[in-house]
mmCIF file of C-alpha atoms in Angstrom:
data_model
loop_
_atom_site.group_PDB
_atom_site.id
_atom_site.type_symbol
_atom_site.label_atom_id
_atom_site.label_comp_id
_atom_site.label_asym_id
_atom_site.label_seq_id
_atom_site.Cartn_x
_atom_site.Cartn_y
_atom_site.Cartn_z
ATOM 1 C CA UNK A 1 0.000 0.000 0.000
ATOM 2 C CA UNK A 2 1.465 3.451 -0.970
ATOM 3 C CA UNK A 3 2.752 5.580 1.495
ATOM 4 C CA UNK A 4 1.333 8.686 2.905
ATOM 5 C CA UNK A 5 4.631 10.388 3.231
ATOM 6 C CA UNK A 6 5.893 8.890 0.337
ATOM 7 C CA UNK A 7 3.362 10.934 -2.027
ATOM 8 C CA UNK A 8 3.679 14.029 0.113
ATOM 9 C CA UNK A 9 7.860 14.088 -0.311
ATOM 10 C CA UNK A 10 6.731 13.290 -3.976
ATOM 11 C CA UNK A 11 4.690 16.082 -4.618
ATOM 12 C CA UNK A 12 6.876 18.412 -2.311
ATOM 13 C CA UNK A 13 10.527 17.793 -3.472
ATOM 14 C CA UNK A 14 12.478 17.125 -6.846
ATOM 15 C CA UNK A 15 15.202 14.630 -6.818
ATOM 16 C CA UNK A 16 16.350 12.125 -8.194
ATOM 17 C CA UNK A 17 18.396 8.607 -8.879
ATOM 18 C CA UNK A 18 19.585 7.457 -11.913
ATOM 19 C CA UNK A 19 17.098 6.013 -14.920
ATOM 20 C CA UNK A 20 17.093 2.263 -15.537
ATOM 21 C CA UNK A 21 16.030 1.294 -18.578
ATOM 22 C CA UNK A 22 12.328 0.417 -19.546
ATOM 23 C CA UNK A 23 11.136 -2.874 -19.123
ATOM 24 C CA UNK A 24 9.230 -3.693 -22.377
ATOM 25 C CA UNK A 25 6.199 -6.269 -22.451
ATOM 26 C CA UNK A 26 6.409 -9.686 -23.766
ATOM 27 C CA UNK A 27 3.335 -10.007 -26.067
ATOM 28 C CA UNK A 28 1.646 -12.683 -25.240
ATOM 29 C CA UNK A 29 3.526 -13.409 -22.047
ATOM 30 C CA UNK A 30 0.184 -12.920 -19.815
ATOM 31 C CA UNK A 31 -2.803 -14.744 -19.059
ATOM 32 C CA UNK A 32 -6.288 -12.440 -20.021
ATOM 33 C CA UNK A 33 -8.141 -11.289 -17.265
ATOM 34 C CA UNK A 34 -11.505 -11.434 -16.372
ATOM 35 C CA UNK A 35 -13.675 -8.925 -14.602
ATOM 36 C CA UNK A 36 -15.692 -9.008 -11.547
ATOM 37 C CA UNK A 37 -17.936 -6.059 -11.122
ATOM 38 C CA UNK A 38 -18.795 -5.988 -7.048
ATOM 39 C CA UNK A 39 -21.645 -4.027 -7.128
ATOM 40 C CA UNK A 40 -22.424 -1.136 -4.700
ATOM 41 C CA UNK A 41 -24.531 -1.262 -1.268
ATOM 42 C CA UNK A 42 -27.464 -0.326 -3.418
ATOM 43 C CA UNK A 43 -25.971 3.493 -5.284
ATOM 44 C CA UNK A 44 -23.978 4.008 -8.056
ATOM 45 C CA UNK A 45 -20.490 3.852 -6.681
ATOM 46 C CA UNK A 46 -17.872 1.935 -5.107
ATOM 47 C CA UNK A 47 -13.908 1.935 -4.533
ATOM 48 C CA UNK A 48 -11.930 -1.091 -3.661
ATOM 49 C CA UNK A 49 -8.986 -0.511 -1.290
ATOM 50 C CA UNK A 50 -7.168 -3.903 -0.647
ATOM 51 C CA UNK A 51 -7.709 -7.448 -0.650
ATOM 52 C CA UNK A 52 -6.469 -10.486 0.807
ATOM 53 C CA UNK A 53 -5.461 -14.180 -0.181
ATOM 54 C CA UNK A 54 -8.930 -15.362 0.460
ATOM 55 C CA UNK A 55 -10.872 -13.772 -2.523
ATOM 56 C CA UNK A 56 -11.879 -11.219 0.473
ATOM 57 C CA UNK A 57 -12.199 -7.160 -0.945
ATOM 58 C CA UNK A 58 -12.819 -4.312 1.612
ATOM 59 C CA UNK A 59 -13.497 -0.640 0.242
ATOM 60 C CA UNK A 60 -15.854 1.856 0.581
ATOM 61 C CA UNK A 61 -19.584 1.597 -1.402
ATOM 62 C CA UNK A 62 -22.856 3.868 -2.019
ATOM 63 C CA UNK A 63 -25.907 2.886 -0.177
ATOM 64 C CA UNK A 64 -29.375 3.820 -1.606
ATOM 65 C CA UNK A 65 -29.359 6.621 0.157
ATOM 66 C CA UNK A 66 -26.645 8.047 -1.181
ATOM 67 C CA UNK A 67 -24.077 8.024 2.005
ATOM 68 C CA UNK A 68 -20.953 5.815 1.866
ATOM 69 C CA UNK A 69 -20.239 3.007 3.896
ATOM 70 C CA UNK A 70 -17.539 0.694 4.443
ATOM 71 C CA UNK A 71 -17.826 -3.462 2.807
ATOM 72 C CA UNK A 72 -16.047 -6.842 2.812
ATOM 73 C CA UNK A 73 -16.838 -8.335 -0.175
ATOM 74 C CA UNK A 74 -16.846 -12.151 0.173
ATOM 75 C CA UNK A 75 -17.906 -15.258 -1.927
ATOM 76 C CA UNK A 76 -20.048 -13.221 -3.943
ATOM 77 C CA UNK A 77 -21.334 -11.052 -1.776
ATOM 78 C CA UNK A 78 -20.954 -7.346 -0.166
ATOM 79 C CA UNK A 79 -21.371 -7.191 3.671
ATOM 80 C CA UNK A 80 -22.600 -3.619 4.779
ATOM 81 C CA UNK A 81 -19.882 -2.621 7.258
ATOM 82 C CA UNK A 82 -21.624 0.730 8.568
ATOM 83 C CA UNK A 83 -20.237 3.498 9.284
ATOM 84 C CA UNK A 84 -16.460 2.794 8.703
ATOM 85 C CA UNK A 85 -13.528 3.387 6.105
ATOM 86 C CA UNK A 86 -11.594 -0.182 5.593
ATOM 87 C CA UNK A 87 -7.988 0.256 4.806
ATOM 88 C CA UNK A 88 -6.644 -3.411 4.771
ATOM 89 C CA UNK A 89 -7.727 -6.944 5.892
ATOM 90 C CA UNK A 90 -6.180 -10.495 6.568
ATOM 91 C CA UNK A 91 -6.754 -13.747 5.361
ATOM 92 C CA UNK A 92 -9.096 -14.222 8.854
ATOM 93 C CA UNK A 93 -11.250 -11.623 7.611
ATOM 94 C CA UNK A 94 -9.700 -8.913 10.053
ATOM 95 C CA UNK A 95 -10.794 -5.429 8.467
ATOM 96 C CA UNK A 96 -8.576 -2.532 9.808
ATOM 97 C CA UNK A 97 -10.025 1.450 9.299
ATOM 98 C CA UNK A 98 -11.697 4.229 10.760
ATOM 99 C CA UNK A 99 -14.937 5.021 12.090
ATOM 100 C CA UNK A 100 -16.666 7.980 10.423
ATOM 101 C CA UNK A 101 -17.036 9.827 13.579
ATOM 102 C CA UNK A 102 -13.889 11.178 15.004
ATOM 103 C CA UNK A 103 -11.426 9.168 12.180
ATOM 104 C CA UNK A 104 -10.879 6.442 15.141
ATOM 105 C CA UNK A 105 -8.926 3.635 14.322
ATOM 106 C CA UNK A 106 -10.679 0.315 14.729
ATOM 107 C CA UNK A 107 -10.388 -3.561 14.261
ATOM 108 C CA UNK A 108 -13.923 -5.099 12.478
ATOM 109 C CA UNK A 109 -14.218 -8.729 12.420
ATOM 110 C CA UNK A 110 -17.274 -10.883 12.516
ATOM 111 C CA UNK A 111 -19.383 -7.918 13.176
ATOM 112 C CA UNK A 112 -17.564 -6.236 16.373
ATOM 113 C CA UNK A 113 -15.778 -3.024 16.167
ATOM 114 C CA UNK A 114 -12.661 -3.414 18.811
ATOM 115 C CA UNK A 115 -10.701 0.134 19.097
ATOM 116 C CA UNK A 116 -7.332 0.092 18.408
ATOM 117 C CA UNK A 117 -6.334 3.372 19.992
ATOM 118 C CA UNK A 118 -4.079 4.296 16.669
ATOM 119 C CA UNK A 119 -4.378 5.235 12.981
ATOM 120 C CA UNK A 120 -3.588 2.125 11.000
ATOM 121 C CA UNK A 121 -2.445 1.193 7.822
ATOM 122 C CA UNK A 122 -1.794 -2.387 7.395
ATOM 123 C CA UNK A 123 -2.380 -5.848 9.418
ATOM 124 C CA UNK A 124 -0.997 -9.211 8.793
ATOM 125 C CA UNK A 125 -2.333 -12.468 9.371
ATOM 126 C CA UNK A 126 -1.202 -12.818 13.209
ATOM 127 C CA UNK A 127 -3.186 -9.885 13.821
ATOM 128 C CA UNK A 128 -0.205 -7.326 14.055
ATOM 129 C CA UNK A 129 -1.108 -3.776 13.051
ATOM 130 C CA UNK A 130 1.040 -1.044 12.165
ATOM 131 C CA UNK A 131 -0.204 2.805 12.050
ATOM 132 C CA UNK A 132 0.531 5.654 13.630
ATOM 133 C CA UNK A 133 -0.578 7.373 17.244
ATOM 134 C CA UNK A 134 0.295 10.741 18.095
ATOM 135 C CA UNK A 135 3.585 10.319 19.289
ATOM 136 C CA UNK A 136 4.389 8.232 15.989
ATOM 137 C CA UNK A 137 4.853 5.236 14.416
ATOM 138 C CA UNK A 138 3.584 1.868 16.246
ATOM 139 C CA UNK A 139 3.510 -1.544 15.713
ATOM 140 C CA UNK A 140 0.162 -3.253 17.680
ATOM 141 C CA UNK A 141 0.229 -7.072 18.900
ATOM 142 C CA UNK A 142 -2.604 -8.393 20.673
ATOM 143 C CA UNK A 143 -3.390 -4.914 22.988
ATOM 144 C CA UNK A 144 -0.214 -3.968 23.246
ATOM 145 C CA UNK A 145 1.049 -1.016 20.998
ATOM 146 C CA UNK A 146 5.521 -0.949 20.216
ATOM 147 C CA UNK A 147 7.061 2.325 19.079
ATOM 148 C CA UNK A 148 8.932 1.843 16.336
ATOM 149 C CA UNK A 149 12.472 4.413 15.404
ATOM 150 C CA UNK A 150 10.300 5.246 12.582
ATOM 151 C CA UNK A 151 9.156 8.572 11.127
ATOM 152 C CA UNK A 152 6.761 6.777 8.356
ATOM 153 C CA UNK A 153 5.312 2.702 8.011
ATOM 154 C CA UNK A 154 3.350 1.111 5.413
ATOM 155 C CA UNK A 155 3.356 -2.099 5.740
ATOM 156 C CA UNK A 156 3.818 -5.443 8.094
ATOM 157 C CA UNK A 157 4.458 -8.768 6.999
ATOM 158 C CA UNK A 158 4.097 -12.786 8.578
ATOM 159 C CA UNK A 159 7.244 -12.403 10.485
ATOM 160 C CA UNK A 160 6.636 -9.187 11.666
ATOM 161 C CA UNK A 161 8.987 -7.376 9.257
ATOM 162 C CA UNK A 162 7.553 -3.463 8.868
ATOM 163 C CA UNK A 163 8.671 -1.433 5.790
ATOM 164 C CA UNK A 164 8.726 2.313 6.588
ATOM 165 C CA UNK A 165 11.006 5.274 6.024
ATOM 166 C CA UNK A 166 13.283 7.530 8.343
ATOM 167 C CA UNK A 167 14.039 10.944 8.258
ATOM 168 C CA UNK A 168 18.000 11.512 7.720
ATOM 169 C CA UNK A 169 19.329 14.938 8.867
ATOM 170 C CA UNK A 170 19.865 17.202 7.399
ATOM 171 C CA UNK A 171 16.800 16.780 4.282
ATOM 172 C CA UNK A 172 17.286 13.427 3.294
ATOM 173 C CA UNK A 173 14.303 10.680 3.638
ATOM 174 C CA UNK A 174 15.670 6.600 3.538
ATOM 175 C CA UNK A 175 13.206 3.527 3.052
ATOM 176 C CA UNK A 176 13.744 1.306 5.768
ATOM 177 C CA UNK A 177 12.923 -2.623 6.801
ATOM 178 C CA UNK A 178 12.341 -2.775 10.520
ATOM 179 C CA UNK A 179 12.693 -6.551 12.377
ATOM 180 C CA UNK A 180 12.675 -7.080 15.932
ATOM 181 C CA UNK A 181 14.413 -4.224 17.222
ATOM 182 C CA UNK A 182 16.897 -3.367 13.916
ATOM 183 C CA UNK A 183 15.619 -1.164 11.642
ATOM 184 C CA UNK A 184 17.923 -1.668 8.567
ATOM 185 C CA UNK A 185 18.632 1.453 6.022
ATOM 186 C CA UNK A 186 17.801 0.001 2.378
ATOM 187 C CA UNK A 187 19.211 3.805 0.492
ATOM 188 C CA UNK A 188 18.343 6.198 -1.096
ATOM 189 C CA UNK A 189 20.217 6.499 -4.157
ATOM 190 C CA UNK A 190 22.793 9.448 -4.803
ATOM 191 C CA UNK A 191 19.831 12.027 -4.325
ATOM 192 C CA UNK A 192 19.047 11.405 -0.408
ATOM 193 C CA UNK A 193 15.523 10.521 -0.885
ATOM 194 C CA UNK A 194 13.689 6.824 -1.004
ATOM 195 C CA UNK A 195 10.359 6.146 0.834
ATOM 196 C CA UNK A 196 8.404 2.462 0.805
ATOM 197 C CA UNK A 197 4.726 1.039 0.053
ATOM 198 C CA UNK A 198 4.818 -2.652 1.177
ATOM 199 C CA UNK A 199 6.875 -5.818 1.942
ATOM 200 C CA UNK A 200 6.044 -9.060 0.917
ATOM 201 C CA UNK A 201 6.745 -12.260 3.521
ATOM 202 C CA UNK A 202 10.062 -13.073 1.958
ATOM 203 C CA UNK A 203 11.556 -9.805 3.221
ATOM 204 C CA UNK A 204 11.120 -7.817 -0.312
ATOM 205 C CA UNK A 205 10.265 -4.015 -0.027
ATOM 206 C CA UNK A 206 8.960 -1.779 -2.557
ATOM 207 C CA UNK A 207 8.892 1.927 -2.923
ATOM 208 C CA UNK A 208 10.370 4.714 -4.904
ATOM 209 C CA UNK A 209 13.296 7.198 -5.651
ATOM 210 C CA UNK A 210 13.588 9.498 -8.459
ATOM 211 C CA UNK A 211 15.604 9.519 -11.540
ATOM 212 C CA UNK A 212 17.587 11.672 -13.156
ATOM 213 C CA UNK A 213 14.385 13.443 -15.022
ATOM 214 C CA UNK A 214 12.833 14.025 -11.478
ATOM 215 C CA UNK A 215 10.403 11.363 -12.232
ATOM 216 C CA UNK A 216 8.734 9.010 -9.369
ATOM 217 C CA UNK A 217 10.385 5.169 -10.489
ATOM 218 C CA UNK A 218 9.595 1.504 -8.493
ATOM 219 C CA UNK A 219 11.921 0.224 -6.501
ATOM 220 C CA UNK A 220 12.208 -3.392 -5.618
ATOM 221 C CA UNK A 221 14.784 -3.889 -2.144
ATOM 222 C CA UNK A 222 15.898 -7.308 -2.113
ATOM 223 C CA UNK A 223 19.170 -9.592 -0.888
ATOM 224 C CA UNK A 224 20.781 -5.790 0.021
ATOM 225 C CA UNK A 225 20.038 -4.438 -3.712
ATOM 226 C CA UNK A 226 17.935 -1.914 -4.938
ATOM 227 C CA UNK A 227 16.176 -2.748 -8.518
ATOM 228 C CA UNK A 228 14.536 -0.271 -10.714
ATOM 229 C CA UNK A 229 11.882 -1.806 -11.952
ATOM 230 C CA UNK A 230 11.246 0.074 -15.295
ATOM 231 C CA UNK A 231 8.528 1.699 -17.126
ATOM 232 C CA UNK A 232 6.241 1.210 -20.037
ATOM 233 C CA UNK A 233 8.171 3.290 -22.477
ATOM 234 C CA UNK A 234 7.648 6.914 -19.967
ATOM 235 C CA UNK A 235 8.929 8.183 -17.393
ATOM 236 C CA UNK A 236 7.315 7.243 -14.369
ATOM 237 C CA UNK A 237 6.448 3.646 -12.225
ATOM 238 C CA UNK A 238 4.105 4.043 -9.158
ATOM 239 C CA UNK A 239 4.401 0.803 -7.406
ATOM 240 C CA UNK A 240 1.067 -0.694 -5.712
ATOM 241 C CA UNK A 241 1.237 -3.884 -4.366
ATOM 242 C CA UNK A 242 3.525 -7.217 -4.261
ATOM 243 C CA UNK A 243 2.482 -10.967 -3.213
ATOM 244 C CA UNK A 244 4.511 -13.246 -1.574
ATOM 245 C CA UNK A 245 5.409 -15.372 -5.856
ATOM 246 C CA UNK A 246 7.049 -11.682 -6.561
ATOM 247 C CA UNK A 247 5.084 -9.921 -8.635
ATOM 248 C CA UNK A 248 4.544 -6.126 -8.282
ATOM 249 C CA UNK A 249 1.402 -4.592 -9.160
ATOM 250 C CA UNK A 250 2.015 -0.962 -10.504
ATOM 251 C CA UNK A 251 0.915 2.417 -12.580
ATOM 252 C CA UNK A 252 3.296 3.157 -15.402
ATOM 253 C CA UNK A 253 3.517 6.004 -18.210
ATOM 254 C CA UNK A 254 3.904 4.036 -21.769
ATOM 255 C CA UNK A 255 5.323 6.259 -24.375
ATOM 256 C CA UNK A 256 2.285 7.715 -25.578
ATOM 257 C CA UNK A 257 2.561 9.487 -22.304
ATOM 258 C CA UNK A 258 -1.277 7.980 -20.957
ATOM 259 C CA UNK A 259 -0.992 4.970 -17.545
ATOM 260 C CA UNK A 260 -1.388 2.128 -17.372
ATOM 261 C CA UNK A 261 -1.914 -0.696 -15.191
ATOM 262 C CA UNK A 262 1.174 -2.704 -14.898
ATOM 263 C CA UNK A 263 2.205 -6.168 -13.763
ATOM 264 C CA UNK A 264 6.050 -6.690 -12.580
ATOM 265 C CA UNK A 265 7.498 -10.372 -12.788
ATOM 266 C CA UNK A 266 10.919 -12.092 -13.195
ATOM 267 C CA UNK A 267 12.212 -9.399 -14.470
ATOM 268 C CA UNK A 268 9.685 -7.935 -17.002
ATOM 269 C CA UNK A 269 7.086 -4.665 -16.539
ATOM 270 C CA UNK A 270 3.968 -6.117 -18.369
ATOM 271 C CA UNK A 271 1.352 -4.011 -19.322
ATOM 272 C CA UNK A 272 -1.661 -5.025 -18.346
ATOM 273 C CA UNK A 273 -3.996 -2.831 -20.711
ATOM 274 C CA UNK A 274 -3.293 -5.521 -23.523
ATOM 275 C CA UNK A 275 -4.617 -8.704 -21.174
ATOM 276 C CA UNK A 276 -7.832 -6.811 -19.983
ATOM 277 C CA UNK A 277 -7.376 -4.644 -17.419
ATOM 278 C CA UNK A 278 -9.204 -1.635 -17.976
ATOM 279 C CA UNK A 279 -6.963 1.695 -17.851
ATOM 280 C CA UNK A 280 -9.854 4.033 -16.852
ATOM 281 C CA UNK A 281 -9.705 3.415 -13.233
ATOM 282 C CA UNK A 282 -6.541 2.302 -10.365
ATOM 283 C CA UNK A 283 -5.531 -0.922 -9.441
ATOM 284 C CA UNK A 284 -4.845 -1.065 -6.217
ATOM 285 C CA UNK A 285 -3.772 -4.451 -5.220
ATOM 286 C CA UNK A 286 -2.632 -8.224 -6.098
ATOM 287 C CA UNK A 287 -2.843 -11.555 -3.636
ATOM 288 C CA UNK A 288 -0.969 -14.568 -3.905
ATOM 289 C CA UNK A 289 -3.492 -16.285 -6.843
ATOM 290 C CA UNK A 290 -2.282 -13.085 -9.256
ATOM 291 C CA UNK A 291 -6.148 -11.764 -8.486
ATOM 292 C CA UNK A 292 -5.644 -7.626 -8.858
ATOM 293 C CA UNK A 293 -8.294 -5.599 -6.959
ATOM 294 C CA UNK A 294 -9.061 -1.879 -8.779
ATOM 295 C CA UNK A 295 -11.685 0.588 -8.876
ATOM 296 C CA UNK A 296 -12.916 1.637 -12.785
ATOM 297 C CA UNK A 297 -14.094 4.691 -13.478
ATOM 298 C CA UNK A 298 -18.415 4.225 -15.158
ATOM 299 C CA UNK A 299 -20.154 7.235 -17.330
ATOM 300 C CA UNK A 300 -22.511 7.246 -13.707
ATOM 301 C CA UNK A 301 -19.985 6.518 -10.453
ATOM 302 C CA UNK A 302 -17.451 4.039 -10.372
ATOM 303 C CA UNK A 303 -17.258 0.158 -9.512
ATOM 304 C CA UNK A 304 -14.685 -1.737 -7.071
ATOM 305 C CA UNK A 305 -13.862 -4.935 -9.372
ATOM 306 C CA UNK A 306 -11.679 -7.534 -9.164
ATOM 307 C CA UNK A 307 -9.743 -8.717 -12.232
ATOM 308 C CA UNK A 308 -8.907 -12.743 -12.522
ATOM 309 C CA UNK A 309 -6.564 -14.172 -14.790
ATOM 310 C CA UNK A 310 -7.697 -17.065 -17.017
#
């Protein structure tokens, strides 16, 4: 899941590392996808914001009424979650977010709302949170929240591994891989500025630095090396997601200068406009089957969907 920080330092500074070359598709290299419209609460509109390795898709839908409400989307079906804004769930069906009154941050499952006392962001399948309280980052296990020597997180994995970023005096901004008490500086390229979106359970972090053109380019942290990951024949690769086979799901410019969705693996920056995946919308993320979440954009609202390969 992207960043907060990382789009802020985006949009707020201009630097750079250097440009790797593009990554071109292999035609024919990809399955076809098919897609899963989700439906809505009973309005026009809905927006997918993660999924898990269950088929499971929490987001935010229109009711009849016209007010938005958080769902889980399971086996067919969308739940009504009430009054809530999911941000991530586990394979248990463990829905992190906020309540619409007062932005609290809360644990949903089975129908309870348990308070978690902080802002979160991601949980993994032990139930470990990570997020944010006032006096910064935490990681939460069973009641108990940990400060982490983090200014930023995004993400925790099975082993507890968080990805996050630390400020570096005097203006620079590292991504970082914190485990059990070691938080471990993955660089920041010769321009002092890196930030992460997730970590997969294998230990592999992705994020971004810049390149030489000042544009935002994926970066894939793994065995102590940091991998541009390409583009689509532009400038720029927004990194969304990555499961634990090693693909990356990501937004890339192609060289007509329009996005599109993209799909990382072994090497090679697919794009996923040619197998089916609808470029008027955002994909937002992948599980371990290759299914990718999104939201599309419809001439009346838009529709969370979930895109399966065949």
């Amino acid at each position: 899941m992207p960043s907060v920080l990382g789009t802020v330092l985006l949009a707020a500074t201009l630097t750079a590392v250097p440009t790797a070359s593009a990554a071109s598709p292999v035609p024919g290299a990809l399955a076809s996808y098919r897609m899963v419209d989700l439906g809505t609460l009973g309005g026009d509109s809905s927006f997918a914001s993660a999924m898990n390795d269950r088929g499971d898709v929490v987001g935010r839908a229109q009711a009849a009424d016209g007010i938005y409400r958080g769902f889980l989307w399971r086996d067919g079906q969308m739940i009504d979650l009430g009054a809530f804004t999911p941000i991530d769930v586990n394979d248990g069906g463990e829905v992190v977010g906020y309540t619409d009154n007062g932005f609290a941050g809360h644990v949903w499952h089975g129908g309870v709302l348990r308070p978690l006392g902080m802002w979160p962001l991601a949980i993994n399948n032990r139930g470990q949170v990570v997020g944010h309280t006032d006096a910064g980052p935490v990681l939460w296990t069973n009641g108990h929240a940990r400060a982490l020597p983090l200014t930023e997180v995004s993400d925790v994995n099975e082993r507890g591994e968080v990805s996050g970023g630390v400020y570096v005096p005097p203006s620079g901004f590292h991504a970082v891989r914190w485990h059990i008490g070691r938080a471990t500086d993955l660089g920041a390229g010769p321009f002092n500025r890196s930030n992460t979106y997730a970590i997969n359970d294998s230990g592999w972090v992705i994020g971004w630095q810049f390149s030489a053109d000042q544009s935002q380019r994926g970066i894939l942290w793994r065995n102590g090396r940091a991998l541009d990951v390409g583009t689509l024949g532009g400038s720029f690769t927004e990194l969304r997601a990555i499961n634990n086979r090693g693909e990356i799901l990501a937004t890339s410019q192609a060289g007509d200068g329009s996005s599109r969705p993209a799909l990382w693996r072994s090497g090679v920056l697919y794009d996923l406009s040619s197998a089916g995946v609808d470029t008027n919308g955002e994909v937002v993320d992948l599980d371990d089957h290759g299914n990718i979440a999104a939201s599309i954009r419809q001439v009346s609202g838009s529709r969370a969907v979930v895109y399966q390969p065949s």
